[in-house]
Amino acid sequence: MAFILGIESSCDETAAAVVEDGRRVASSVVSSQTDVHGKYGGVVPELASREHLRAIVPVVREAMEQASVTWDNLAAVAVTAGPGLVGSLLVGITYAKAIASVRRLPLIGVNHIEGHIHAVLMEARGQVEFPALALVASGGHTHLFSVTGSLEYGLLGKTRDDAAGEAYDKVAKLLGFGYPGGPVLDQLAPFGDASALPLPLARMKGNALDFSFSGLKTAMLRWVESQDMQAEINARRDFLRAHPRPTLDEWLALTPVPARNAIAAFQRVVIEELLRRVEAVIADQDFRCVVISGGVACNRGLRSAAGRLPVPAFFPTPGLSTDNAAMIAAAAFPKLARGELSDLTLRAKANLTLA
Amino acid sequence: MNCRRFRTESEAETIALGAQLARHWRAPKVVLLIGNLGAGKTTLAKGIAEGLGAAERNEVSSPTFPLIHEYGDPVRVYHVDLYRLDTLAEVATLGLPEIFERDAVVLLEWAERFPQILPEARVEIRIGATAGESRELIVTELPEPLC
């Protein structure tokens, strides 16, 4: 039995997790989703280094307690080294270094994006066959990688402007569903007719596997401007101010048919942008399966549409789709086995690349 | 002349303009990119980063979610986006005053909502969509009088 403690602080979330043998999540604590602040005093929004600094100790303590492990049980400490906000990354890295140095444990720096891929590899428990194609789509990333059995990554494409999740959140805000409102659009999309509004697919110059969502976002803005729908948008904003978490029925009551159709059309185009590139790669090269992760992997429309792919598609459970530390610990197991360790010179790198 | 107007007819022209403007800038420099959603702020940032030799255009993407992107090693361009921040307290956690002093060009999106944090010496670039792909850009060097 080997346990690795994973620490993640690359963006908004302070997270810690303990993973056993690269297969079992013994604990996974994400600051915004738990009451660690209430438990240990202090209530703050999750943002940037100062808030990570407040959260890191209680979050790691909670992860260790929930996993029922002590420092003596750990085989290594893994931490996100990038990409992300340097000030935020530094909090996790410094804390991980302190633990590694005091407890004489191996320190393993992990790329956040590689972590997202490993969330799926861990949960699929050996069902993922290689070479695999990995699509990582979240609020901050949209990347397409090839992954070999020895976990070598090749970058096939990435977004040149907005990330897929960012497009969702910005369009949701534009329509009055608040920010971040991507998941609301996913909920509402099945209630509209996607064919009612023609929206453009991106035309890529150069690498056809790169992504672009900025044009789609602008098309949605232009559509809203053409609709004389400010009253409707204001009604949703007002409702959201009074009721912070509307139910699906409440949103539907506030969303007339044209907006529902636009949401359905938007969702369809985002899914097409993602899956058409996956299909293009699979048609051209021999990939045995597709791994789809990152916050956008929670999208039900995408999950269901992925059924059309000619090879199996694997998604993480929702808790491991969005930012978490279990994926960081999971990615560290093969590195520990191969002796790919970091030392105390490990640096936060804002623009760390995976391939 | 502290206020200049430009017109571009395509994304490629906006990128070329960004590169052209950036060649005359000496770090440290703070540059506000001001414009609505889809105006072309990130497109202009591509040109600026490329003009400064910090990154290729296709490497530059939206920093909305991560808040700050860094380009070049050592970092020559910081691309900051405050879109999803609502309060000054949140902005304060980013430590921008320290970044403003570095030997780099700092591009700021949605920062005009927080005038308290802005240095007096700065460039403001207002980008507006006129029709289709064409854009009008107004470049103002502060603290000289506004146009």
Coordinates of C-alpha atoms in Angstrom, one line a residue:
Chain A
M1 CA 0.0 0.0 0.0
A2 CA 1.4 3.3 -1.1
F3 CA -0.2 6.6 -0.5
I4 CA 0.6 9.9 -2.2
L5 CA -0.6 13.3 -0.9
G6 CA -1.5 15.6 -3.8
I7 CA -1.7 19.4 -3.5
E8 CA -3.3 21.7 -6.1
S9 CA -3.4 25.5 -6.0
S10 CA -3.0 26.6 -9.6
C11 CA -6.1 28.7 -9.8
D12 CA -9.1 29.4 -7.7
E13 CA -9.3 26.1 -5.7
T14 CA -7.1 25.1 -2.9
A15 CA -7.2 21.3 -3.0
A16 CA -5.5 18.3 -1.3
A17 CA -6.1 14.6 -1.7
V18 CA -4.7 11.3 -0.8
V19 CA -4.6 8.5 -3.4
E20 CA -3.7 4.9 -2.7
D21 CA -1.7 2.8 -5.2
G22 CA -2.7 5.2 -8.0
R23 CA -6.2 3.6 -8.0
R24 CA -8.2 4.5 -5.0
V25 CA -9.1 8.1 -3.9
A26 CA -8.8 7.9 -0.1
S27 CA -9.8 11.5 0.2
S28 CA -10.2 14.5 -2.1
V29 CA -10.8 17.9 -0.5
V30 CA -11.5 21.0 -2.5
S31 CA -11.7 24.2 -0.5
S32 CA -14.8 25.7 -2.2
Q33 CA -16.8 22.5 -1.8
T34 CA -16.2 21.9 1.8
D35 CA -16.6 23.7 5.1
V36 CA -13.0 23.7 6.1
H37 CA -13.1 27.5 6.5
G38 CA -16.1 27.2 8.9
K39 CA -14.4 24.4 10.7
Y40 CA -11.1 26.2 11.2
G41 CA -12.3 29.8 11.3
G42 CA -12.3 32.4 8.7
V43 CA -14.6 32.6 5.7
V44 CA -13.1 33.9 2.4
P45 CA -13.8 33.7 -1.3
E46 CA -11.3 31.4 -3.0
L47 CA -9.0 33.5 -5.0
A48 CA -5.3 34.0 -5.5
S49 CA -2.4 33.5 -3.1
R50 CA -3.7 35.1 0.0
E51 CA -6.7 32.9 0.1
H52 CA -4.7 29.8 -0.8
L53 CA -2.5 30.6 2.1
R54 CA -5.4 30.6 4.5
A55 CA -6.9 27.4 3.1
I56 CA -3.8 25.2 2.5
V57 CA -3.2 24.0 6.1
P58 CA -6.9 23.1 6.9
V59 CA -7.4 21.6 3.5
V60 CA -4.3 19.3 3.7
R61 CA -5.2 18.4 7.3
E62 CA -8.7 17.5 6.2
A63 CA -7.5 15.3 3.4
M64 CA -5.1 13.5 5.7
E65 CA -7.8 12.9 8.3
Q66 CA -10.4 11.8 5.8
A67 CA -8.0 9.3 4.4
S68 CA -7.0 8.2 7.9
V69 CA -3.3 8.4 7.1
T70 CA -0.4 10.0 8.9
W71 CA 2.8 11.5 7.4
D72 CA 4.5 8.2 8.0
N73 CA 2.1 6.4 5.6
L74 CA 3.0 8.7 2.7
A75 CA 5.2 7.5 -0.1
A76 CA 5.5 10.9 -1.7
V77 CA 4.1 14.4 -1.9
A78 CA 2.9 15.6 -5.3
V79 CA 2.1 19.2 -6.2
T80 CA 1.0 21.2 -9.2
A81 CA 4.0 23.1 -10.6
G82 CA 2.1 24.9 -13.4
P83 CA 0.5 26.1 -15.5
G84 CA -1.4 28.7 -13.4
L85 CA -1.0 31.8 -11.4
V86 CA 2.5 32.0 -10.0
G87 CA 1.5 33.4 -6.6
S88 CA -1.1 30.7 -6.2
L89 CA 1.1 27.9 -7.3
L90 CA 3.8 29.0 -4.9
V91 CA 1.6 28.4 -1.9
G92 CA 1.1 24.8 -2.8
I93 CA 4.7 24.3 -3.9
T94 CA 6.1 25.8 -0.8
Y95 CA 3.9 23.8 1.5
A96 CA 4.7 20.6 -0.4
K97 CA 8.4 21.3 -0.2
A98 CA 8.1 21.9 3.6
I99 CA 6.4 18.5 4.1
A100 CA 8.8 16.7 1.8
S101 CA 11.8 18.2 3.5
V102 CA 10.7 17.7 7.1
R103 CA 9.3 14.2 6.5
R104 CA 12.1 13.3 4.1
L105 CA 9.6 12.3 1.4
P106 CA 10.1 12.4 -2.4
L107 CA 8.7 15.6 -3.9
I108 CA 6.9 15.3 -7.3
G109 CA 6.0 18.3 -9.4
V110 CA 3.0 17.6 -11.7
N111 CA 1.7 19.5 -14.7
H112 CA -2.0 20.5 -14.0
I113 CA -3.1 19.4 -17.5
E114 CA -1.4 16.1 -17.1
G115 CA -3.3 15.8 -13.8
H116 CA -6.6 16.2 -15.7
I117 CA -5.7 13.3 -18.0
H118 CA -4.7 11.1 -15.0
A119 CA -8.1 11.7 -13.3
V120 CA -9.6 9.6 -16.1
L121 CA -6.7 7.1 -16.3
M122 CA -7.1 6.4 -12.5
E123 CA -10.8 6.0 -12.6
A124 CA -10.9 3.9 -15.7
R125 CA -8.6 1.4 -13.9
G126 CA -6.6 0.1 -16.8
Q127 CA -9.5 0.1 -19.4
V128 CA -7.9 3.0 -21.3
E129 CA -5.8 1.5 -24.1
F130 CA -3.0 3.3 -25.8
P131 CA -2.2 5.2 -27.9
A132 CA -5.0 7.4 -26.5
L133 CA -6.3 10.8 -27.5
A134 CA -6.8 13.2 -24.6
L135 CA -9.1 16.2 -24.8
V136 CA -8.7 18.5 -21.8
A137 CA -11.4 21.2 -21.8
S138 CA -12.0 23.6 -18.9
G139 CA -12.4 27.2 -18.1
G140 CA -8.7 27.8 -18.6
H141 CA -7.7 25.1 -21.1
T142 CA -8.7 23.5 -24.3
H143 CA -6.0 21.1 -25.5
L144 CA -5.8 17.9 -27.6
F145 CA -2.9 15.5 -26.9
S146 CA -1.8 12.1 -28.0
V147 CA -0.8 9.9 -25.1
T148 CA 1.4 6.8 -25.5
G149 CA 1.5 3.8 -23.2
S150 CA 4.6 5.1 -21.6
L151 CA 2.8 8.4 -21.0
E152 CA 4.6 10.5 -23.5
Y153 CA 2.4 13.4 -24.7
G154 CA 2.2 15.1 -28.0
L155 CA 0.3 18.3 -28.4
L156 CA -2.0 18.1 -31.4
G157 CA -4.0 21.3 -30.9
K158 CA -5.0 24.0 -28.5
T159 CA -7.2 27.0 -28.3
R160 CA -6.0 30.2 -29.9
D161 CA -8.3 32.4 -27.9
D162 CA -11.0 31.4 -25.4
A163 CA -11.1 28.1 -23.6
A164 CA -14.3 26.1 -24.2
G165 CA -15.5 26.5 -20.6
E166 CA -14.7 30.2 -20.8
A167 CA -17.0 30.5 -23.8
Y168 CA -19.8 28.8 -21.8
D169 CA -19.3 31.1 -18.8
K170 CA -19.1 34.3 -20.8
V171 CA -22.2 33.5 -23.0
A172 CA -24.1 32.5 -19.8
K173 CA -23.2 35.9 -18.3
L174 CA -24.2 37.7 -21.5
L175 CA -27.6 36.0 -21.3
G176 CA -28.1 36.9 -17.6
F177 CA -27.4 33.5 -16.1
G178 CA -24.6 34.8 -13.9
Y179 CA -21.0 33.9 -13.8
P180 CA -19.8 31.2 -14.0
G181 CA -23.0 29.9 -15.6
G182 CA -21.7 27.3 -18.1
P183 CA -23.5 24.4 -16.3
V184 CA -26.8 26.3 -16.5
L185 CA -26.5 26.4 -20.3
D186 CA -25.9 22.7 -20.4
Q187 CA -29.0 22.1 -18.3
L188 CA -31.2 24.4 -20.6
A189 CA -29.8 23.2 -23.9
P190 CA -32.1 20.2 -24.3
F191 CA -35.1 22.5 -24.1
G192 CA -34.2 24.4 -27.3
D193 CA -34.1 23.7 -31.0
A194 CA -30.4 24.0 -32.0
S195 CA -31.4 24.3 -35.7
A196 CA -33.3 27.5 -35.1
L197 CA -30.2 29.6 -35.0
P198 CA -27.3 29.2 -37.5
L199 CA -24.0 29.7 -35.7
P200 CA -20.6 29.5 -37.4
L201 CA -18.0 26.8 -36.8
A202 CA -14.5 28.2 -36.5
R203 CA -12.4 28.2 -39.7
M204 CA -8.8 27.6 -38.7
K205 CA -5.9 28.9 -40.6
G206 CA -2.8 26.8 -40.0
N207 CA -3.2 23.8 -37.7
A208 CA -6.8 22.6 -38.3
L209 CA -6.7 20.9 -34.9
D210 CA -6.4 24.2 -33.0
F211 CA -9.5 25.5 -31.4
S212 CA -11.2 28.9 -31.4
F213 CA -14.3 29.9 -29.5
S214 CA -14.0 33.7 -29.7
G215 CA -15.9 33.9 -32.9
L216 CA -18.8 31.9 -31.5
K217 CA -18.9 34.1 -28.4
T218 CA -19.0 37.2 -30.6
A219 CA -21.8 35.6 -32.7
M220 CA -23.8 35.1 -29.6
L221 CA -23.2 38.7 -28.6
R222 CA -24.4 39.9 -32.0
W223 CA -27.5 37.7 -31.8
V224 CA -28.3 39.1 -28.3
E225 CA -27.9 42.7 -29.6
S226 CA -30.2 41.9 -32.5
Q227 CA -33.0 40.6 -30.3
D228 CA -34.2 43.4 -28.1
M229 CA -34.1 41.1 -25.2
Q230 CA -32.6 43.3 -22.5
A231 CA -35.8 43.1 -20.3
E232 CA -35.6 39.3 -20.4
I233 CA -31.9 39.3 -19.5
N234 CA -32.5 41.8 -16.7
A235 CA -35.3 39.6 -15.3
R236 CA -32.9 36.7 -15.0
R237 CA -30.2 38.9 -13.4
D238 CA -32.7 40.2 -10.9
F239 CA -34.0 36.7 -10.1
L240 CA -30.4 35.5 -9.6
R241 CA -29.7 38.3 -7.2
A242 CA -32.7 37.3 -5.1
H243 CA -32.3 33.5 -5.5
P244 CA -28.6 32.6 -5.8
R245 CA -29.3 29.0 -7.0
P246 CA -32.3 28.8 -9.2
T247 CA -33.7 25.4 -10.1
L248 CA -34.0 24.2 -13.7
D249 CA -37.8 25.0 -13.7
E250 CA -37.2 28.5 -12.4
W251 CA -34.6 29.1 -15.2
L252 CA -37.0 27.6 -17.8
A253 CA -39.8 29.9 -16.6
L254 CA -37.4 32.9 -17.2
T255 CA -36.1 31.7 -20.6
P256 CA -38.4 32.1 -23.6
V257 CA -38.1 29.9 -26.7
P258 CA -35.7 32.1 -28.7
A259 CA -33.1 32.2 -25.9
R260 CA -33.6 28.4 -25.3
N261 CA -33.0 27.9 -29.0
A262 CA -29.9 30.1 -29.0
I263 CA -28.5 28.1 -26.0
A264 CA -29.2 24.8 -27.7
A265 CA -27.4 26.1 -30.9
F266 CA -24.5 27.4 -28.9
Q267 CA -24.1 24.1 -27.0
R268 CA -24.3 22.2 -30.3
V269 CA -21.6 24.2 -31.9
V270 CA -19.2 23.9 -28.9
I271 CA -19.7 20.1 -28.9
E272 CA -19.1 20.0 -32.7
E273 CA -15.9 22.1 -32.3
L274 CA -14.6 19.6 -29.8
L275 CA -15.8 16.3 -31.3
R276 CA -15.0 17.1 -34.9
R277 CA -11.4 17.6 -34.1
V278 CA -11.4 14.3 -32.1
E279 CA -13.0 12.6 -35.1
A280 CA -10.5 14.1 -37.5
V281 CA -7.6 12.8 -35.5
I282 CA -9.1 9.3 -35.1
A283 CA -9.9 9.1 -38.8
D284 CA -6.2 9.9 -39.6
Q285 CA -4.3 8.1 -36.9
D286 CA -4.6 4.9 -34.9
F287 CA -6.0 5.8 -31.5
R288 CA -7.6 3.1 -29.3
C289 CA -9.7 5.4 -27.2
V290 CA -10.4 9.0 -26.1
V291 CA -10.0 10.5 -22.7
I292 CA -12.1 13.6 -22.1
S293 CA -11.4 15.6 -18.9
G294 CA -11.5 19.1 -17.4
G295 CA -14.6 21.0 -16.2
V296 CA -16.3 20.8 -19.6
A297 CA -16.2 17.0 -19.2
C298 CA -19.2 17.5 -16.8
N299 CA -21.2 18.7 -19.8
R300 CA -24.0 16.2 -20.3
G301 CA -24.5 17.2 -23.9
L302 CA -20.8 16.4 -24.6
R303 CA -21.0 13.2 -22.7
S304 CA -23.9 12.0 -24.7
A305 CA -22.6 13.2 -28.0
A306 CA -19.3 11.4 -27.4
G307 CA -21.2 8.1 -27.9
R308 CA -20.9 8.8 -31.7
L309 CA -17.1 8.4 -31.6
P310 CA -15.8 5.2 -33.2
V311 CA -13.6 4.4 -30.2
P312 CA -14.5 4.3 -26.5
A313 CA -14.6 7.6 -24.7
F314 CA -13.7 7.8 -21.0
F315 CA -14.8 10.7 -18.7
P316 CA -14.0 11.3 -15.1
T317 CA -16.7 11.5 -12.5
P318 CA -17.8 15.1 -12.0
G319 CA -15.8 15.6 -8.7
L320 CA -12.6 14.7 -10.6
S321 CA -13.5 16.7 -13.7
T322 CA -13.1 20.1 -12.2
D323 CA -9.9 21.1 -10.4
N324 CA -8.9 18.7 -7.7
A325 CA -5.8 17.3 -6.1
A326 CA -6.6 13.6 -6.5
M327 CA -5.6 13.9 -10.2
I328 CA -2.3 15.4 -9.1
A329 CA -1.6 12.5 -6.8
A330 CA -2.7 10.1 -9.5
A331 CA -0.3 11.6 -12.0
A332 CA 2.5 11.3 -9.5
F333 CA 2.4 7.5 -9.2
P334 CA 4.0 6.6 -12.6
K335 CA 6.5 9.4 -11.9
L336 CA 7.4 7.9 -8.6
A337 CA 7.7 4.4 -10.2
R338 CA 10.1 5.9 -12.8
G339 CA 12.1 7.9 -10.3
E340 CA 11.0 11.2 -11.9
L341 CA 11.3 13.2 -8.8
S342 CA 11.6 16.9 -8.2
D343 CA 13.9 18.5 -5.6
L344 CA 13.6 21.6 -3.5
T345 CA 14.5 23.8 -6.5
L346 CA 11.1 23.0 -8.0
R347 CA 9.7 26.3 -9.3
A348 CA 6.2 27.5 -10.1
K349 CA 5.9 28.0 -13.9
A350 CA 2.9 30.0 -15.1
N351 CA 3.3 28.8 -18.7
L352 CA 4.4 25.3 -18.0
T353 CA 3.7 23.1 -21.1
L354 CA 3.0 19.4 -21.2
A355 CA 4.2 18.8 -24.8
Chain B
M1 CA 0.4 63.8 -30.5
N2 CA -0.7 61.7 -27.6
C3 CA -3.8 60.3 -29.2
R4 CA -3.8 58.3 -32.4
R5 CA -6.6 56.6 -34.3
F6 CA -6.2 53.4 -36.4
R7 CA -8.5 51.3 -38.4
T8 CA -8.0 47.6 -39.2
E9 CA -10.0 45.5 -41.6
S10 CA -9.1 42.0 -40.4
E11 CA -7.8 40.0 -37.5
A12 CA -4.4 39.8 -39.3
E13 CA -4.3 43.6 -39.6
T14 CA -5.2 44.0 -35.9
I15 CA -2.3 41.7 -35.0
A16 CA 0.1 43.6 -37.3
L17 CA -1.0 46.9 -35.7
G18 CA -0.3 45.5 -32.2
A19 CA 3.2 44.4 -33.2
Q20 CA 3.8 47.8 -34.8
L21 CA 2.7 49.7 -31.6
A22 CA 4.6 47.5 -29.3
R23 CA 7.9 48.1 -31.1
H24 CA 8.0 51.6 -29.7
W25 CA 7.4 50.7 -26.1
R26 CA 10.1 50.5 -23.5
A27 CA 9.5 48.3 -20.4
P28 CA 8.2 48.8 -17.8
K29 CA 5.0 49.7 -19.4
V30 CA 1.3 49.3 -18.5
V31 CA -1.2 49.1 -21.4
L32 CA -4.9 48.9 -21.0
L33 CA -6.9 47.1 -23.6
I34 CA -10.4 48.5 -23.5
G35 CA -13.3 47.1 -25.5
N36 CA -16.5 45.0 -25.3
L37 CA -16.6 41.2 -25.5
G38 CA -15.4 40.1 -28.9
A39 CA -13.9 43.5 -29.7
G40 CA -10.5 42.0 -30.3
K41 CA -8.5 42.7 -27.1
T42 CA -6.8 39.2 -27.1
T43 CA -6.2 39.6 -30.8
L44 CA -4.3 42.8 -30.2
A45 CA -2.4 41.1 -27.4
K46 CA -1.3 38.5 -29.9
G47 CA 0.3 41.2 -32.0
I48 CA 1.9 43.0 -29.0
A49 CA 3.4 39.8 -27.6
E50 CA 4.7 38.8 -31.1
G51 CA 6.0 42.3 -31.8
L52 CA 8.0 42.2 -28.5
G53 CA 9.3 38.7 -29.4
A54 CA 7.7 37.2 -26.3
A55 CA 5.5 34.7 -28.0
E56 CA 4.0 33.7 -31.3
R57 CA 0.5 34.8 -32.1
N58 CA -0.9 31.3 -31.7
E59 CA 0.6 30.9 -28.3
V60 CA -1.4 33.9 -26.9
S61 CA -4.8 32.9 -25.6
S62 CA -7.4 34.5 -23.3
P63 CA -6.2 34.8 -19.7
T64 CA -9.8 35.2 -18.3
F65 CA -9.8 32.0 -16.2
P66 CA -6.1 31.9 -15.0
L67 CA -6.2 35.8 -14.6
I68 CA -2.6 36.2 -15.7
H69 CA -0.7 34.7 -18.6
E70 CA 3.1 35.2 -18.8
Y71 CA 5.1 35.2 -22.1
G72 CA 8.8 35.1 -22.6
D73 CA 11.6 33.7 -20.5
P74 CA 12.5 35.9 -18.7
V75 CA 8.9 37.2 -18.8
R76 CA 8.5 40.2 -21.2
V77 CA 4.8 40.3 -21.4
Y78 CA 2.2 39.9 -18.6
H79 CA -1.4 39.5 -20.0
V80 CA -3.8 40.2 -17.2
D81 CA -7.6 39.9 -17.4
L82 CA -9.9 41.1 -14.6
Y83 CA -13.1 40.1 -16.3
R84 CA -14.2 37.7 -13.6
L85 CA -13.2 39.8 -10.7
D86 CA -15.8 42.0 -9.1
T87 CA -14.2 43.7 -6.1
L88 CA -11.1 45.6 -5.4
A89 CA -10.3 43.2 -2.6
E90 CA -10.1 40.4 -5.2
V91 CA -7.9 42.4 -7.5
A92 CA -5.6 43.3 -4.6
T93 CA -4.7 39.6 -4.1
L94 CA -3.0 39.6 -7.6
G95 CA -0.2 41.9 -6.5
L96 CA -0.4 44.0 -9.6
P97 CA 1.7 47.0 -8.3
E98 CA 4.7 44.7 -8.0
I99 CA 4.1 43.4 -11.6
F100 CA 3.9 46.9 -12.9
E101 CA 7.4 47.6 -11.7
R102 CA 8.9 44.6 -13.5
D103 CA 11.0 45.0 -16.7
A104 CA 8.0 44.0 -18.8
V105 CA 5.0 45.2 -20.8
V106 CA 1.8 44.5 -18.8
L107 CA -1.4 44.2 -20.8
L108 CA -4.6 44.7 -18.8
E109 CA -8.1 43.7 -19.9
W110 CA -11.2 44.9 -18.0
A111 CA -9.0 47.0 -15.7
E112 CA -10.7 50.3 -16.4
R113 CA -13.3 49.2 -13.8
F114 CA -10.6 49.5 -11.1
P115 CA -9.1 53.0 -11.8
Q116 CA -7.6 53.0 -8.2
I117 CA -5.0 50.4 -9.2
L118 CA -3.8 51.9 -12.4
P119 CA -0.5 53.8 -12.6
E120 CA -0.7 57.3 -14.0
A121 CA 1.8 56.6 -16.8
R122 CA 0.0 54.2 -19.1
V123 CA -1.2 53.6 -22.6
E124 CA -4.9 53.1 -23.2
I125 CA -6.1 51.4 -26.3
R126 CA -9.8 51.5 -27.0
I127 CA -11.0 48.9 -29.5
G128 CA -14.4 49.1 -31.1
A129 CA -16.0 46.8 -33.7
T130 CA -17.4 49.0 -36.5
A131 CA -18.7 46.4 -39.0
G132 CA -17.8 42.8 -39.5
E133 CA -14.1 42.3 -39.0
S134 CA -13.2 46.0 -39.1
R135 CA -12.1 47.6 -35.9
E136 CA -11.4 51.2 -34.8
L137 CA -8.5 51.6 -32.3
I138 CA -7.7 54.8 -30.4
V139 CA -4.4 54.8 -28.6
T140 CA -3.9 57.3 -25.8
E141 CA -0.7 57.9 -23.9
L142 CA -1.3 59.1 -20.4
P143 CA -0.9 61.2 -18.3
E144 CA -1.1 63.8 -21.1
P145 CA -4.6 65.3 -21.8
L146 CA -7.3 63.0 -23.1
C147 CA -8.5 63.5 -26.6

